[in-house]
Tab-separated table of C-alpha atoms in Angstrom:
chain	number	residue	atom	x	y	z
Z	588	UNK	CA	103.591	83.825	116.645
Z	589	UNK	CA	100.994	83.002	119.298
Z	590	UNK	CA	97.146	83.749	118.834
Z	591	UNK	CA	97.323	87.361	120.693
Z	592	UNK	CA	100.452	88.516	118.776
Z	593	UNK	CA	98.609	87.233	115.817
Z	594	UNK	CA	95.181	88.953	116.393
Z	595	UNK	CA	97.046	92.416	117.111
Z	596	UNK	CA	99.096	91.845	113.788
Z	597	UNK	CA	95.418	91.623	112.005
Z	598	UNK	CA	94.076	94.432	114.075
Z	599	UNK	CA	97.442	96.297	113.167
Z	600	UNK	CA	96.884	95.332	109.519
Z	601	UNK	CA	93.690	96.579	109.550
Z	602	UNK	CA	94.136	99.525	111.234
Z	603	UNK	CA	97.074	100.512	108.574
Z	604	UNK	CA	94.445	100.433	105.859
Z	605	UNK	CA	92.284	102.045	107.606
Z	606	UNK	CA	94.651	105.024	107.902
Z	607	UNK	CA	95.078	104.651	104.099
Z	608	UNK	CA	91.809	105.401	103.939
Z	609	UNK	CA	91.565	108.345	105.606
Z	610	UNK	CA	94.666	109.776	104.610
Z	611	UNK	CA	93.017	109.332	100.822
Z	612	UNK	CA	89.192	110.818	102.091
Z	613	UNK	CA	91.336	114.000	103.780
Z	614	UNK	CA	93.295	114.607	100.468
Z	615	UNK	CA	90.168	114.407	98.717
Z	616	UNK	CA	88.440	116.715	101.247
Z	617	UNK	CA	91.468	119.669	100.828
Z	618	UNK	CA	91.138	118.913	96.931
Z	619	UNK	CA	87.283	119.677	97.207
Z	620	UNK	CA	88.529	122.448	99.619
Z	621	UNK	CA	90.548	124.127	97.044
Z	622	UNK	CA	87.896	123.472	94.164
Z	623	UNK	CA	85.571	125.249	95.994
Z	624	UNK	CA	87.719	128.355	96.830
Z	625	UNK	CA	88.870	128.585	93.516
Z	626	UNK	CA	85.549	128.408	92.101
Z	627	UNK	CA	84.737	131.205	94.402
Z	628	UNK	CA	86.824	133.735	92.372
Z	629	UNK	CA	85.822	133.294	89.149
Z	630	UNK	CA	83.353	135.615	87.891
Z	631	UNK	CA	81.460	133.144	84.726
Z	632	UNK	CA	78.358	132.893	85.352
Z	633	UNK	CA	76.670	129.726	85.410
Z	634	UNK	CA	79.298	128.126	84.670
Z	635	UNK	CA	80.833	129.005	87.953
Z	636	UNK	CA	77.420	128.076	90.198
Z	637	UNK	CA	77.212	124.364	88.141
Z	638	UNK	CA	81.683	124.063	89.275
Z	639	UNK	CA	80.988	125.458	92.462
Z	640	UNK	CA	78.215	122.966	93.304
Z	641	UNK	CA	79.962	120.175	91.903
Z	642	UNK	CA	83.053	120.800	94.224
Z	643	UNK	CA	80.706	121.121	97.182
Z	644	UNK	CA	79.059	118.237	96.110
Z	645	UNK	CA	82.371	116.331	96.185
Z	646	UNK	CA	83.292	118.148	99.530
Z	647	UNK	CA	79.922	116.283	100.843
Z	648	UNK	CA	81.315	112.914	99.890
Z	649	UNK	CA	84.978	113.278	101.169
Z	650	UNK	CA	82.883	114.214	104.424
Z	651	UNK	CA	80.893	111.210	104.173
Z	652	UNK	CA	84.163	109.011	103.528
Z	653	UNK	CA	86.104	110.243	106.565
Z	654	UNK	CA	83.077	110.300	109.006
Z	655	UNK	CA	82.593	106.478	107.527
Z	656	UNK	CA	86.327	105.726	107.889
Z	657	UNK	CA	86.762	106.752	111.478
Z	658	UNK	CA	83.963	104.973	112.526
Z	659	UNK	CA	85.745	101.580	110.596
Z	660	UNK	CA	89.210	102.874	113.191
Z	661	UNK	CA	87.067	102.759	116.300
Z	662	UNK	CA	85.148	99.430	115.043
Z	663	UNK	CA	89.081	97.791	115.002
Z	664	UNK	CA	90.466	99.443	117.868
Z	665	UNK	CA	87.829	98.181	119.466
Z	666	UNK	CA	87.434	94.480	118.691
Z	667	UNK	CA	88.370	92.128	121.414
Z	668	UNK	CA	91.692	90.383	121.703
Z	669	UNK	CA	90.817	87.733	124.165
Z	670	UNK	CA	90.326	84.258	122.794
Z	671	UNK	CA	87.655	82.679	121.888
Z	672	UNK	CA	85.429	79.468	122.675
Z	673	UNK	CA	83.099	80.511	119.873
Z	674	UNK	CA	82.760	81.976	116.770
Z	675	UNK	CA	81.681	85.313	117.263
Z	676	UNK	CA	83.267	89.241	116.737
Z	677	UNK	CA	86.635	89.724	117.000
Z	678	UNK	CA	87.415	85.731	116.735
Z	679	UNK	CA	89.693	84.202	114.349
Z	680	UNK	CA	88.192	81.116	112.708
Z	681	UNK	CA	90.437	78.752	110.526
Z	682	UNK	CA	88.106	75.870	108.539
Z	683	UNK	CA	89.724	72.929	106.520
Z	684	UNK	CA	88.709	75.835	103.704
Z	685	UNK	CA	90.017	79.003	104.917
Z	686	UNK	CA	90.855	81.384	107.746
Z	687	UNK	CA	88.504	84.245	108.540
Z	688	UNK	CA	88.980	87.158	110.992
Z	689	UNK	CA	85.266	88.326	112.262
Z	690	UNK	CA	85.787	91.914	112.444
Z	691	UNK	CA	84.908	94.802	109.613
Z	692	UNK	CA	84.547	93.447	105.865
Z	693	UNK	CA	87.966	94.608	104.394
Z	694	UNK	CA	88.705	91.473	102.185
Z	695	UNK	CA	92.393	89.403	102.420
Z	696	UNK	CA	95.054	90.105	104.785
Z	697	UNK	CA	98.280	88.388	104.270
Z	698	UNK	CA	99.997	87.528	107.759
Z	699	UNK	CA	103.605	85.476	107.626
Z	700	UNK	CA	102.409	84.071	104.531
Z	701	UNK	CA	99.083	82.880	105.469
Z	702	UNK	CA	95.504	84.233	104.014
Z	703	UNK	CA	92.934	85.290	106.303
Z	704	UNK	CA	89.643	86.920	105.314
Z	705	UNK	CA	88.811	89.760	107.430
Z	706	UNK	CA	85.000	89.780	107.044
Z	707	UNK	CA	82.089	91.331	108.546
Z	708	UNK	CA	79.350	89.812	111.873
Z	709	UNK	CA	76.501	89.944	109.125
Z	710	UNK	CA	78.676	87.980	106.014
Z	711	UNK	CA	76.552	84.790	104.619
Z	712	UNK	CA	79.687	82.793	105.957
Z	713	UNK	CA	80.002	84.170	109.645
Z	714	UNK	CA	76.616	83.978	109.963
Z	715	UNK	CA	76.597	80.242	109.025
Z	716	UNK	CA	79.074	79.475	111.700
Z	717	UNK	CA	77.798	82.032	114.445
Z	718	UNK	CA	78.367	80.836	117.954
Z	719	UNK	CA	79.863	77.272	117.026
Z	720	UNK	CA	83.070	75.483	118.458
Z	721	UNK	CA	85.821	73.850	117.579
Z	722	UNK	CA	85.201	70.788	115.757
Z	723	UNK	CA	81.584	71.873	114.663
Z	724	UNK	CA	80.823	71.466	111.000
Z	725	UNK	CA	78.533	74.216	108.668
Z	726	UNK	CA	77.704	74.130	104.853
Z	727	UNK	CA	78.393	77.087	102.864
Z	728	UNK	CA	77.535	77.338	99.437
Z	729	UNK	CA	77.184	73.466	99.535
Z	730	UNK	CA	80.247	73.082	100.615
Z	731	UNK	CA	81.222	71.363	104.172
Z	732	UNK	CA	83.387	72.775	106.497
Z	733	UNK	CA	84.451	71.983	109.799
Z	734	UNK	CA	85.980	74.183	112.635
Z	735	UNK	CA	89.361	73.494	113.111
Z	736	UNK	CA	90.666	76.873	115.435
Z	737	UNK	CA	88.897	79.517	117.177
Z	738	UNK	CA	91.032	82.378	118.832
């Protein structure tokens, strides 16, 4: 697999969590939905208000959750697929440690076998190897690494 098939396979990978996301934030949303209505025909008192607050309460947060989530779907549709001179968004680094993919902080992603961290601009570790090149060497948590790819 060459380095653009390989970034659009993380970008896909991403993306398909991403949808898991949502899909899980909706389903919440139509449960809150339903909580709400439902809560809306009963006739007991405070006992309905303190239920009926709760599931708009928990309506709020699925709100919150999908607004957050689409945003995350733009952030990866958007990230560049070019390659890259320098460690920066959107770039695939691989140390003598690890691989990283500088895009949205969603942990591992397992591609043909291989490990790559997708992690955010602002992680400790991206920002100790901001703008560098191949063959540049950072220390992270006392440990040495050098650059060996950037795509």
């Amino acid at each position: 697999m060459d380095t653009l098939e390989l970034k659009k396979a993380l970008q896909g990978k991403m993306l398909e969590t991403v949808e898991e996301q949502l899909k899980s934030a909706l389903e919440r949303m139509d449960e809150a939905l339903e909580a709400v209505q439902s809560e809306t025909k009963s006739t007991a008192g405070d006992k309905h208000e303190t239920g009926r607050a709760m599931a708009q309460l928990e309506q709020e947060k699925a709100g919150k959750i999908i607004q957050a989530t689409k945003q995350n779907k733009n952030r990866v549709q958007s990230l560049p697929l070019e390659k890259m001179e320098t460690v920066s968004l959107g770039a695939v680094v691989e140390t003598n440690k690890g691989a990283f993919y500088i895009s949205l902080a969603m942990g591992k992603v397992v591609l043909e076998g291989k490990t790559y961290f997708a992690v955010s601009p602002t992680a400790p570790i991206v920002q100790a190897m901001l703008g560098m090149k191949v063959g540049d060497e950072f220390v992270f948590n006392g440990m040495k690494q050098n650059i060996e790819k950037i795509f």
